XYZ file of N, CA and C in Angstrom:
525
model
N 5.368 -49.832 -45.186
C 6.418 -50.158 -46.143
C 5.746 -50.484 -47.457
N 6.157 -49.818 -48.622
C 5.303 -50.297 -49.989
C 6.248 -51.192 -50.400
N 5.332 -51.888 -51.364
C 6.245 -53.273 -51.928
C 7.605 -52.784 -52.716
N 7.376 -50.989 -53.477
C 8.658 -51.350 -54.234
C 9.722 -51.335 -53.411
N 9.445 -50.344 -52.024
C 11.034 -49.831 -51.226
C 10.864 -51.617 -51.010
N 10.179 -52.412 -50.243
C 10.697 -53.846 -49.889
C 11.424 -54.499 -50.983
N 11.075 -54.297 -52.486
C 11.682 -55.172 -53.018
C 13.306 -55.046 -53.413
N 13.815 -53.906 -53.091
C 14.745 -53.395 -53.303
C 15.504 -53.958 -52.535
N 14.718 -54.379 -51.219
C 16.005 -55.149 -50.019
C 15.804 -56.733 -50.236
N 16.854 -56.922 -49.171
C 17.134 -58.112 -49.766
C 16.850 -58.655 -47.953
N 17.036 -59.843 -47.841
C 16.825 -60.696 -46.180
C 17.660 -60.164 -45.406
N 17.653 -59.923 -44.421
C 18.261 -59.447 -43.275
C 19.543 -60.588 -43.330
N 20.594 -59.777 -42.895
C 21.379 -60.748 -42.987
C 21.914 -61.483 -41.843
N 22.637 -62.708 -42.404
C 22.280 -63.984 -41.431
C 23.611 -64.356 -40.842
N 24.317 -64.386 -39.495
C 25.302 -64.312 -39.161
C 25.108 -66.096 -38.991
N 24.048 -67.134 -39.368
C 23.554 -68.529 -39.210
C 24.098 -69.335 -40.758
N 24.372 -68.440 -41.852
C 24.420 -68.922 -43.006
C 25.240 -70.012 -43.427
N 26.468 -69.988 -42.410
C 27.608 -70.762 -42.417
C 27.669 -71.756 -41.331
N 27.722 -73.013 -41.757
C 28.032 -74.310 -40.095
C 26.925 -74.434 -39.736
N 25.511 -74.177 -40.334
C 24.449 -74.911 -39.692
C 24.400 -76.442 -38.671
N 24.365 -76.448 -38.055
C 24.299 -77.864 -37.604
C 22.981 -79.006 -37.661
N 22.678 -79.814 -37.406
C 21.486 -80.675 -37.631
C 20.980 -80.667 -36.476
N 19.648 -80.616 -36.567
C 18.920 -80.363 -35.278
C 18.050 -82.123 -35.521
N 17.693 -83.052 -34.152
C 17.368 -84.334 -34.125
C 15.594 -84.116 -34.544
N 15.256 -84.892 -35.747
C 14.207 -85.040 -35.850
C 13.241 -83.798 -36.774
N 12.147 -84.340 -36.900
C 11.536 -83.210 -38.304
C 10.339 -83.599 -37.507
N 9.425 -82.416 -36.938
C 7.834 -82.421 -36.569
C 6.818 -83.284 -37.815
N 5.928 -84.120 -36.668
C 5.178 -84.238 -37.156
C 3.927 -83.845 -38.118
N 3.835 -84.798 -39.247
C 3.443 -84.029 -40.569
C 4.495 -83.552 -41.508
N 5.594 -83.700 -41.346
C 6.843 -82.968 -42.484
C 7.359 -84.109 -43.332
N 6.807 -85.088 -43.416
C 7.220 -86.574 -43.799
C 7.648 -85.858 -45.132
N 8.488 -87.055 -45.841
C 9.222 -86.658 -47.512
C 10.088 -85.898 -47.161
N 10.745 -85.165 -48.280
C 12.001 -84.850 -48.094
C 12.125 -83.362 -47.288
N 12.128 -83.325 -46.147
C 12.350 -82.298 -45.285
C 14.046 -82.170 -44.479
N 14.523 -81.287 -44.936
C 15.689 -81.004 -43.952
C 15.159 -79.858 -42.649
N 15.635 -80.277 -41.600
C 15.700 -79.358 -40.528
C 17.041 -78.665 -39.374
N 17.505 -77.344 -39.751
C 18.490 -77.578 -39.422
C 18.323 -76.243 -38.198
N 18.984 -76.152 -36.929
C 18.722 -75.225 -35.960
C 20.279 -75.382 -35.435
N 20.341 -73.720 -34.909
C 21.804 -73.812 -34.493
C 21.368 -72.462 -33.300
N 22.881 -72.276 -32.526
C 22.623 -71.471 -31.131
C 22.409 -70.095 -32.044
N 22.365 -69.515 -32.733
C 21.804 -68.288 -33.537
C 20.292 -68.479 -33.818
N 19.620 -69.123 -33.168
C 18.439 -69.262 -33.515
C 18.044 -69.358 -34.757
N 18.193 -70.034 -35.829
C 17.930 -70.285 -37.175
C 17.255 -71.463 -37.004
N 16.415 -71.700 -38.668
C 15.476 -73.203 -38.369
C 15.474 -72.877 -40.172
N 15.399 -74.174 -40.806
C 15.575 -73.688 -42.248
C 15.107 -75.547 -42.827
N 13.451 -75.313 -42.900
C 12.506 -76.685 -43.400
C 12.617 -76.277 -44.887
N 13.156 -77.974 -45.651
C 12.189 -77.775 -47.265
C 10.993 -78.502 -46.992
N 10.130 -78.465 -47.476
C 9.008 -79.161 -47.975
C 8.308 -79.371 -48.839
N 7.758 -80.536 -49.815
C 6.975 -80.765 -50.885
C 6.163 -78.960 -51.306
N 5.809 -78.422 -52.199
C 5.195 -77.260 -52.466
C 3.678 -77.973 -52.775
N 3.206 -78.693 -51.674
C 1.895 -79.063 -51.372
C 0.554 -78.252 -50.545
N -0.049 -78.257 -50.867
C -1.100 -77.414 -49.750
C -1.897 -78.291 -48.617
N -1.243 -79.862 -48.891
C -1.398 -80.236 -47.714
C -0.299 -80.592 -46.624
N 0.584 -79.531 -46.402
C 1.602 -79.585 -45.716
C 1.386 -78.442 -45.663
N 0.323 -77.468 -45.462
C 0.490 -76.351 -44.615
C 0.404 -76.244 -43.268
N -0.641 -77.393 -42.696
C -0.614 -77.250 -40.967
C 0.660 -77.788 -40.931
N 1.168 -78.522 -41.174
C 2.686 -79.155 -40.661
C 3.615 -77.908 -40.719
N 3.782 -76.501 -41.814
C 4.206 -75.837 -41.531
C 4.300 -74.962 -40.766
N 2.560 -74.597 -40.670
C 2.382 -73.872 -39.449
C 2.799 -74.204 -38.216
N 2.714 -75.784 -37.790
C 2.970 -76.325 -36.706
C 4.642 -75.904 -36.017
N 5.456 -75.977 -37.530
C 6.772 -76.318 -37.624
C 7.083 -74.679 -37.016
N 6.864 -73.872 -37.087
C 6.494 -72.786 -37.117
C 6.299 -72.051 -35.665
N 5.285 -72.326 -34.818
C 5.053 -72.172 -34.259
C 5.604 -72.887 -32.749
N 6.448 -74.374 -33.416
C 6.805 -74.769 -32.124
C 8.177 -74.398 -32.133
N 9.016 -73.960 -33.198
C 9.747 -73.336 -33.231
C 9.866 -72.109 -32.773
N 9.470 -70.767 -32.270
C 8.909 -69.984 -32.192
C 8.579 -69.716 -30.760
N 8.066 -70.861 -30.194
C 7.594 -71.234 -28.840
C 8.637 -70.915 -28.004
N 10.018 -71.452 -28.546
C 11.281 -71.306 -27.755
C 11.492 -69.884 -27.405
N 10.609 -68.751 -28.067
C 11.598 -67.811 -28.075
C 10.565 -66.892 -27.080
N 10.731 -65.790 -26.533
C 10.078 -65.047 -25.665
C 9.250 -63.852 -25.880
N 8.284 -64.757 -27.419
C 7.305 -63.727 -28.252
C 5.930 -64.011 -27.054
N 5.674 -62.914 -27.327
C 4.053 -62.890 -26.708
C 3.149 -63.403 -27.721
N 2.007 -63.659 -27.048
C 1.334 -64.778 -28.124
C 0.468 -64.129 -29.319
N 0.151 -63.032 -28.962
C 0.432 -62.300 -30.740
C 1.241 -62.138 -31.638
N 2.174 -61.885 -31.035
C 3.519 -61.817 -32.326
C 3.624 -63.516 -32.774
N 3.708 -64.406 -31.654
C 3.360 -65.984 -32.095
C 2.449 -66.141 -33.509
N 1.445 -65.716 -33.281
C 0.345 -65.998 -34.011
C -0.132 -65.169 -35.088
N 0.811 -64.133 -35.384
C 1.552 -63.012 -36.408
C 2.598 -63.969 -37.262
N 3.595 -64.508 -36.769
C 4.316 -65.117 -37.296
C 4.098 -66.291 -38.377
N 3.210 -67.206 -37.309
C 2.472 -68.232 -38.322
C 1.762 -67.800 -39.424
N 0.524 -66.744 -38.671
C -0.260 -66.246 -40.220
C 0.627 -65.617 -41.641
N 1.160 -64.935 -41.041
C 2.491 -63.984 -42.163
C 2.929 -65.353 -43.124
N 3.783 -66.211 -42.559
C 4.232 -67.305 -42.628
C 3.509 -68.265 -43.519
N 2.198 -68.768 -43.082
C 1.708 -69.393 -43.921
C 0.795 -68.691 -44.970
N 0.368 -67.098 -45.222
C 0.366 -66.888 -46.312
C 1.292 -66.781 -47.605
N 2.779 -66.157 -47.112
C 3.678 -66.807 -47.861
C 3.754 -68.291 -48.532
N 3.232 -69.184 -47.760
C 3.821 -70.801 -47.977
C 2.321 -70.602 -49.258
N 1.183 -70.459 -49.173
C 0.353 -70.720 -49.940
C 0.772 -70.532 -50.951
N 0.832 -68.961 -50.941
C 1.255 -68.113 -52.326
C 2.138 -68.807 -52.977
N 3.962 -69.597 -52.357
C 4.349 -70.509 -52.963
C 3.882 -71.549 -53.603
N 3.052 -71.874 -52.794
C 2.462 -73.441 -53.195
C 1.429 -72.770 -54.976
N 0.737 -72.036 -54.784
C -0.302 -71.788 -55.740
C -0.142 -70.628 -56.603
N 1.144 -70.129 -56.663
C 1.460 -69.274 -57.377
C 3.118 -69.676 -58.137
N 3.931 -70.489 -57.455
C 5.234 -70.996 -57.824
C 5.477 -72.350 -58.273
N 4.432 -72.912 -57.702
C 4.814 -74.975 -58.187
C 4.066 -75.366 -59.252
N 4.819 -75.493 -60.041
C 4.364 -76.003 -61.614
C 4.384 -77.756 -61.784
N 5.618 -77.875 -60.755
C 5.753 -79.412 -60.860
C 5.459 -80.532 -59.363
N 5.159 -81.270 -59.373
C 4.911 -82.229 -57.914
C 5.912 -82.072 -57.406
N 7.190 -82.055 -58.172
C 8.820 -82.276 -57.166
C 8.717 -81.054 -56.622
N 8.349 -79.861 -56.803
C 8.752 -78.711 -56.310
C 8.574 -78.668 -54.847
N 9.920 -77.511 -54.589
C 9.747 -77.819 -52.756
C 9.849 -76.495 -52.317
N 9.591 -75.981 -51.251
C 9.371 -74.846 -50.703
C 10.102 -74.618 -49.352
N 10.989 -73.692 -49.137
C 11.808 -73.389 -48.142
C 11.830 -72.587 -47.379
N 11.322 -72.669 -46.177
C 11.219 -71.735 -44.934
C 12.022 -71.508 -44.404
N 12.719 -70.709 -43.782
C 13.979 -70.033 -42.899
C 13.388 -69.046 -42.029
N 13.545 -69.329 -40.253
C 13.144 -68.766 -39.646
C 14.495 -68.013 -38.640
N 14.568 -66.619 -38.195
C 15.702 -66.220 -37.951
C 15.671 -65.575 -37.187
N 15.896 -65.786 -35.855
C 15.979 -64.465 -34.385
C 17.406 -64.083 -34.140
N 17.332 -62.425 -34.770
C 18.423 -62.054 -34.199
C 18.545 -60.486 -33.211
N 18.992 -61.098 -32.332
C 18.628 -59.887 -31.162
C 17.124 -59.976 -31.185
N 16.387 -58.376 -31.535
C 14.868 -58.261 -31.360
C 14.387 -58.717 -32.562
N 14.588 -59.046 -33.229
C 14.138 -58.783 -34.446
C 13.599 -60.916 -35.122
N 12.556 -60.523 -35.643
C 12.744 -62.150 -36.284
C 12.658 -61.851 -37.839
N 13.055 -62.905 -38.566
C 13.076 -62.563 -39.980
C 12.739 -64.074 -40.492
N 11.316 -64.544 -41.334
C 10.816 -65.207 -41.892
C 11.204 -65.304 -43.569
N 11.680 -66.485 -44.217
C 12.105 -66.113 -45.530
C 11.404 -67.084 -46.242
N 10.252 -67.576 -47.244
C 10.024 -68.481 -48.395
C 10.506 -68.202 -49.314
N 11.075 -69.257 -49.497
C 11.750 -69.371 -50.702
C 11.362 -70.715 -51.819
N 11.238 -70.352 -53.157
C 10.511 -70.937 -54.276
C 11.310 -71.033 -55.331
N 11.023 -72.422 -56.497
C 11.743 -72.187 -57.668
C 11.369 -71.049 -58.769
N 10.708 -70.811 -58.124
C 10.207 -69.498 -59.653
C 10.616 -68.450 -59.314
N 11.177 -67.986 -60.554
C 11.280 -66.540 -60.619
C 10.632 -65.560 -60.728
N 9.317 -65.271 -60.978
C 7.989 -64.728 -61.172
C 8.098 -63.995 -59.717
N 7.949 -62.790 -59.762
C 7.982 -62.273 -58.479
C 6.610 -61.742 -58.045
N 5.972 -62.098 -57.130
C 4.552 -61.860 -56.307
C 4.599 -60.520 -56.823
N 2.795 -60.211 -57.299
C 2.744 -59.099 -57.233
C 1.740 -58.615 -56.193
N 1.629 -57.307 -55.552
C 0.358 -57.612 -54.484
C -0.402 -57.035 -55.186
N -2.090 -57.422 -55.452
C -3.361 -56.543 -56.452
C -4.314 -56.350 -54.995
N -5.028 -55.736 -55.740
C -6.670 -55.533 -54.440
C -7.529 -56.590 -54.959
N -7.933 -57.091 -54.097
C -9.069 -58.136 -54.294
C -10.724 -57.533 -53.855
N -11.524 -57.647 -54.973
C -12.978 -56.731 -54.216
C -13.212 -57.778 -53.034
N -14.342 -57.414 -52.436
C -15.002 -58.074 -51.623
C -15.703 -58.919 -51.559
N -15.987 -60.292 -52.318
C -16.017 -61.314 -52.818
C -15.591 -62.381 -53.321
N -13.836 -61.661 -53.223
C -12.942 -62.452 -53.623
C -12.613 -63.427 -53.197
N -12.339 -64.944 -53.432
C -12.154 -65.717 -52.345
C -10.549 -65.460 -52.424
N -9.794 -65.078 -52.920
C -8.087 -64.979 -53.067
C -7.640 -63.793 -53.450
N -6.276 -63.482 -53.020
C -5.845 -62.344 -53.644
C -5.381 -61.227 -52.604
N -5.171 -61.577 -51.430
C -5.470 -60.915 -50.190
C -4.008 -61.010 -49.244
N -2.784 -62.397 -49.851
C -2.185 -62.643 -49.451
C -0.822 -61.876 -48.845
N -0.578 -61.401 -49.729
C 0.523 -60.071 -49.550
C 0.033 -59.089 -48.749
N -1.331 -58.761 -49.091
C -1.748 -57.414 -48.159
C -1.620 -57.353 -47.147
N -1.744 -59.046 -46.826
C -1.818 -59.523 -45.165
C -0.474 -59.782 -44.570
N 0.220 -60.114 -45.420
C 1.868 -60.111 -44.435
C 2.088 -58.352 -44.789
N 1.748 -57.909 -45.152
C 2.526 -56.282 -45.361
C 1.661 -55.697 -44.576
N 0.532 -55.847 -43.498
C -0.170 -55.514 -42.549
C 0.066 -56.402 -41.436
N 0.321 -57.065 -41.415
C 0.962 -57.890 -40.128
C 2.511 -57.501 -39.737
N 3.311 -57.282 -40.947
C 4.495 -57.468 -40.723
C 4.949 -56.003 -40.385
N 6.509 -55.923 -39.417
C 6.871 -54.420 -39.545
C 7.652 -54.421 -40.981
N 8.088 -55.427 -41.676
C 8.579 -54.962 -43.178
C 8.592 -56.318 -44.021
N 8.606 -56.290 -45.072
C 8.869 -57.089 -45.787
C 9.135 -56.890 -47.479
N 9.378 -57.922 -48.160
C 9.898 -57.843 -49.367
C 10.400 -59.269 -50.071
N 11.015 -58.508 -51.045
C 11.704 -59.931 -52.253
C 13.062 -59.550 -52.585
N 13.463 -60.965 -52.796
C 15.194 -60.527 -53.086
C 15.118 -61.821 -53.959
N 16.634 -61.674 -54.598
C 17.226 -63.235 -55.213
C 16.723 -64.145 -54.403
N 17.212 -65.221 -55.579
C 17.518 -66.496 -54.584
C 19.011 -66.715 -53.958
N 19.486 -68.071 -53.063
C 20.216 -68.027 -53.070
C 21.028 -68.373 -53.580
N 22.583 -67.894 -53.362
C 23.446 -68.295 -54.831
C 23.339 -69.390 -55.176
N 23.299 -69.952 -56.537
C 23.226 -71.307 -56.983
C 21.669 -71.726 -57.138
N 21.152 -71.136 -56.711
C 19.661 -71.736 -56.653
C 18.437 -70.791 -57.447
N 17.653 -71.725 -58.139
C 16.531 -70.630 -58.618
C 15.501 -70.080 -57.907
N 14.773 -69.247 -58.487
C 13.663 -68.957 -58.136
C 13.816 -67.295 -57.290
N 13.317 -67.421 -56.051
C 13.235 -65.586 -55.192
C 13.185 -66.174 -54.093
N 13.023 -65.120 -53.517
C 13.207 -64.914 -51.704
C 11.903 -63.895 -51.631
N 10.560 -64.686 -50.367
C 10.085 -63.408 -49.854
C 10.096 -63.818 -48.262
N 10.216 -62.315 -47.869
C 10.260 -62.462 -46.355
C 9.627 -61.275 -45.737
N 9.622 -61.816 -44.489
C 8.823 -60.703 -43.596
C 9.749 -60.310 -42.762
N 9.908 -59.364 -41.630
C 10.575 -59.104 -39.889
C 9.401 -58.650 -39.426
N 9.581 -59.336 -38.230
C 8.725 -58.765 -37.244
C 9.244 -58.379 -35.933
N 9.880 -56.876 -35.439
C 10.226 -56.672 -34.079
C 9.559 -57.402 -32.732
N 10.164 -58.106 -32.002
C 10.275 -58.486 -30.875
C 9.556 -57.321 -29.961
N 8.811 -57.237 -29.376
C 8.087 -56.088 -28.619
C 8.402 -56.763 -27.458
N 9.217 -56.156 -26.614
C 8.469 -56.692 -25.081
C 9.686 -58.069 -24.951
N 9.720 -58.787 -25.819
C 10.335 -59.868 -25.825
C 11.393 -60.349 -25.156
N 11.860 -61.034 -24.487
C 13.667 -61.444 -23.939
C 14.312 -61.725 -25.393
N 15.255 -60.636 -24.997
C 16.319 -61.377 -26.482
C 17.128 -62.804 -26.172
């Protein structure tokens, strides 16, 4: 998938968008202002500080979320990586200010999962080549090689900034 056909789409859409319910409790490490909300559509939708030391807490958040579902432990561990290169790229490419917060939305529907960060900036990721020395720059390449698709869309209504997300088909998986 090249970035422009991805950017053209927008998130898979979410039959979860409406009546979220509150799910008890926020994983350890998500301290500050984190909402967590999970409903029988399998949705999970964390803000968090746009810190880079709240990335294992995301990953964590991530992965034990995730746990529930009947991925084999590559696609597990596909998910997180995809996942938390997104969250970086937010963190070090979108947060200008300490308040800024960063929004994960995780989404199983049928086979399919759909990962969304979401940021206040409007600046839309671009992906470059990084030589071989680079310590950065590598981030996109790596969810668009991990992932079966991904891309950028708006934000959501009312809100600034973009949407990037990944899907990753369920192989093998129990729906």
């Amino acid at each position: 998938m090249t970035a422009s056909r991805a950017q053209r789409r927008g998130p898979l859409p979410s039959q979860a968008d409406a009546g979220d319910g509150m799910a008890g409790g926020v994983p350890a490490g998500l301290a500050g202002p984190a909402e967590v909300a999970v409903n029988e559509s399998l949705r999970l939708r964390s803000t968090v500080p746009a810190d880079p030391s709240r990335a294992a807490a995301v990953r964590r958040l991530v992965a034990e979320h995730l746990a529930e579902l009947a991925l084999s432990a590559d696609q597990l561990d596909t998910a997180v990586l995809a996942t938390d290169e997104l969250f970086a790229n937010a963190v070090k490419h979108a947060s200008t200010d300490p308040r800024d917060t960063i929004t994960v939305t995780i989404e199983w529907s049928g086979r399919t999962l759909c990962v969304t960060v979401a940021d206040r900036s409007p600046e839309l990721p671009r992906p470059r080549a990084a030589d071989a020395v680079a310590e950065s720059g590598r981030g996109l390449a790596i969810v668009a090689a991990l992932a079966d698709d991904w891309g950028m869309a708006p934000p959501e209504p009312g809100s600034p900034g973009k949407r990037v997300w990944f899907t990753l088909q369920g192989r093998g998986a129990a729906p």
